């Protein structure tokens, strides 16, 4: 019984260590604040609104000429796409 308990605890520890290592290798996601900064590098203007979807943040920017532009920032990569 003791051997079984020792084996169970060892297995549990090994699996939790493996899970923690797997999470360290993933790149951290872009935050809302970072998404706004990335979008403003792409388009100059005043931020009107930011919305969050599954894979992207949409940052709505009012440009100095009066046009409104939506900039989509990928949450994982930080890649920018414009409308």
PDB file of C-alpha atoms in Angstrom:
ATOM      1  CA  UNK A   1       0.000   0.000   0.000  1.00  0.00           C
ATOM      2  CA  UNK A   2       2.840   2.378   0.851  1.00  0.00           C
ATOM      3  CA  UNK A   3       4.509   1.667  -2.450  1.00  0.00           C
ATOM      4  CA  UNK A   4       1.260   2.414  -4.280  1.00  0.00           C
ATOM      5  CA  UNK A   5       0.868   5.742  -2.416  1.00  0.00           C
ATOM      6  CA  UNK A   6       4.478   6.699  -3.082  1.00  0.00           C
ATOM      7  CA  UNK A   7       4.076   5.853  -6.753  1.00  0.00           C
ATOM      8  CA  UNK A   8       0.809   7.839  -6.947  1.00  0.00           C
ATOM      9  CA  UNK A   9       2.377  10.932  -5.389  1.00  0.00           C
ATOM     10  CA  UNK A  10       5.406  10.650  -7.666  1.00  0.00           C
ATOM     11  CA  UNK A  11       3.185  10.380 -10.719  1.00  0.00           C
ATOM     12  CA  UNK A  12       1.059  13.318  -9.585  1.00  0.00           C
ATOM     13  CA  UNK A  13       4.162  15.455  -9.030  1.00  0.00           C
ATOM     14  CA  UNK A  14       5.630  14.509 -12.408  1.00  0.00           C
ATOM     15  CA  UNK A  15       2.407  15.329 -14.250  1.00  0.00           C
ATOM     16  CA  UNK A  16       2.019  18.688 -12.500  1.00  0.00           C
ATOM     17  CA  UNK A  17       5.627  19.582 -13.347  1.00  0.00           C
ATOM     18  CA  UNK A  18       5.061  18.615 -16.976  1.00  0.00           C
ATOM     19  CA  UNK A  19       1.914  20.763 -17.145  1.00  0.00           C
ATOM     20  CA  UNK A  20       3.751  23.765 -15.644  1.00  0.00           C
ATOM     21  CA  UNK A  21       6.605  23.373 -18.161  1.00  0.00           C
ATOM     22  CA  UNK A  22       4.156  23.180 -21.060  1.00  0.00           C
ATOM     23  CA  UNK A  23       2.538  26.465 -19.991  1.00  0.00           C
ATOM     24  CA  UNK A  24       5.909  28.219 -19.782  1.00  0.00           C
ATOM     25  CA  UNK A  25       6.595  27.510 -23.466  1.00  0.00           C
ATOM     26  CA  UNK A  26       3.433  29.294 -24.606  1.00  0.00           C
ATOM     27  CA  UNK A  27       3.812  32.955 -25.501  1.00  0.00           C
ATOM     28  CA  UNK A  28       1.795  35.301 -23.308  1.00  0.00           C
ATOM     29  CA  UNK A  29      -1.280  36.815 -24.901  1.00  0.00           C
ATOM     30  CA  UNK A  30      -1.522  40.469 -25.850  1.00  0.00           C
ATOM     31  CA  UNK A  31      -3.401  42.557 -23.261  1.00  0.00           C
ATOM     32  CA  UNK A  32      -5.986  45.221 -24.108  1.00  0.00           C
ATOM     33  CA  UNK A  33      -3.523  47.956 -23.247  1.00  0.00           C
ATOM     34  CA  UNK A  34      -0.854  46.414 -25.485  1.00  0.00           C
ATOM     35  CA  UNK A  35      -3.413  46.021 -28.293  1.00  0.00           C
ATOM     36  CA  UNK A  36      -4.180  49.758 -28.134  1.00  0.00           C
ATOM     37  CA  UNK A  37      -0.471  50.615 -28.249  1.00  0.00           C
ATOM     38  CA  UNK A  38       0.071  48.296 -31.234  1.00  0.00           C
ATOM     39  CA  UNK A  39      -2.958  49.723 -33.065  1.00  0.00           C
ATOM     40  CA  UNK A  40      -1.827  53.316 -32.460  1.00  0.00           C
ATOM     41  CA  UNK A  41       1.567  52.510 -34.007  1.00  0.00           C
ATOM     42  CA  UNK A  42      -0.323  51.420 -37.089  1.00  0.00           C
ATOM     43  CA  UNK A  43      -2.870  54.285 -37.185  1.00  0.00           C
ATOM     44  CA  UNK A  44      -2.428  57.700 -35.592  1.00  0.00           C
ATOM     45  CA  UNK A  45      -5.478  59.130 -33.838  1.00  0.00           C
ATOM     46  CA  UNK A  46      -7.700  58.939 -30.795  1.00  0.00           C
ATOM     47  CA  UNK A  47      -8.920  55.595 -29.466  1.00  0.00           C
ATOM     48  CA  UNK A  48     -12.702  55.470 -29.408  1.00  0.00           C
ATOM     49  CA  UNK A  49     -13.435  51.892 -28.414  1.00  0.00           C
ATOM     50  CA  UNK A  50     -11.844  48.502 -27.933  1.00  0.00           C
ATOM     51  CA  UNK A  51     -13.754  45.242 -28.213  1.00  0.00           C
ATOM     52  CA  UNK A  52     -12.569  41.730 -27.531  1.00  0.00           C
ATOM     53  CA  UNK A  53     -13.471  38.697 -29.601  1.00  0.00           C
ATOM     54  CA  UNK A  54     -12.154  35.142 -29.475  1.00  0.00           C
ATOM     55  CA  UNK A  55      -8.880  35.694 -31.313  1.00  0.00           C
ATOM     56  CA  UNK A  56      -8.590  39.468 -31.810  1.00  0.00           C
ATOM     57  CA  UNK A  57      -9.003  42.844 -30.186  1.00  0.00           C
ATOM     58  CA  UNK A  58     -10.707  45.423 -32.390  1.00  0.00           C
ATOM     59  CA  UNK A  59      -9.485  48.950 -31.688  1.00  0.00           C
ATOM     60  CA  UNK A  60     -11.615  51.738 -33.203  1.00  0.00           C
ATOM     61  CA  UNK A  61      -9.541  54.858 -33.899  1.00  0.00           C
ATOM     62  CA  UNK A  62     -10.718  58.345 -34.875  1.00  0.00           C
ATOM     63  CA  UNK A  63      -8.128  59.833 -37.207  1.00  0.00           C
ATOM     64  CA  UNK A  64      -7.349  63.555 -37.364  1.00  0.00           C
ATOM     65  CA  UNK A  65      -9.090  63.816 -40.743  1.00  0.00           C
ATOM     66  CA  UNK A  66     -12.368  62.587 -39.189  1.00  0.00           C
ATOM     67  CA  UNK A  67     -12.297  59.037 -40.580  1.00  0.00           C
ATOM     68  CA  UNK A  68     -12.868  56.101 -38.241  1.00  0.00           C
ATOM     69  CA  UNK A  69     -10.663  53.037 -38.701  1.00  0.00           C
ATOM     70  CA  UNK A  70     -10.984  49.600 -37.106  1.00  0.00           C
ATOM     71  CA  UNK A  71      -7.656  47.936 -36.376  1.00  0.00           C
ATOM     72  CA  UNK A  72      -7.712  44.230 -35.520  1.00  0.00           C
ATOM     73  CA  UNK A  73      -4.879  42.989 -33.290  1.00  0.00           C
ATOM     74  CA  UNK A  74      -4.367  39.232 -32.997  1.00  0.00           C
ATOM     75  CA  UNK A  75      -4.299  38.236 -29.309  1.00  0.00           C
ATOM     76  CA  UNK A  76      -1.573  35.630 -29.688  1.00  0.00           C
ATOM     77  CA  UNK A  77       0.761  37.153 -32.277  1.00  0.00           C
ATOM     78  CA  UNK A  78       0.083  40.890 -32.122  1.00  0.00           C
ATOM     79  CA  UNK A  79      -0.418  40.899 -35.903  1.00  0.00           C
ATOM     80  CA  UNK A  80      -2.379  43.906 -37.221  1.00  0.00           C
ATOM     81  CA  UNK A  81      -5.134  43.931 -39.839  1.00  0.00           C
ATOM     82  CA  UNK A  82      -7.073  47.034 -40.862  1.00  0.00           C
ATOM     83  CA  UNK A  83     -10.604  47.520 -42.196  1.00  0.00           C
TER      84      UNK A  83
END
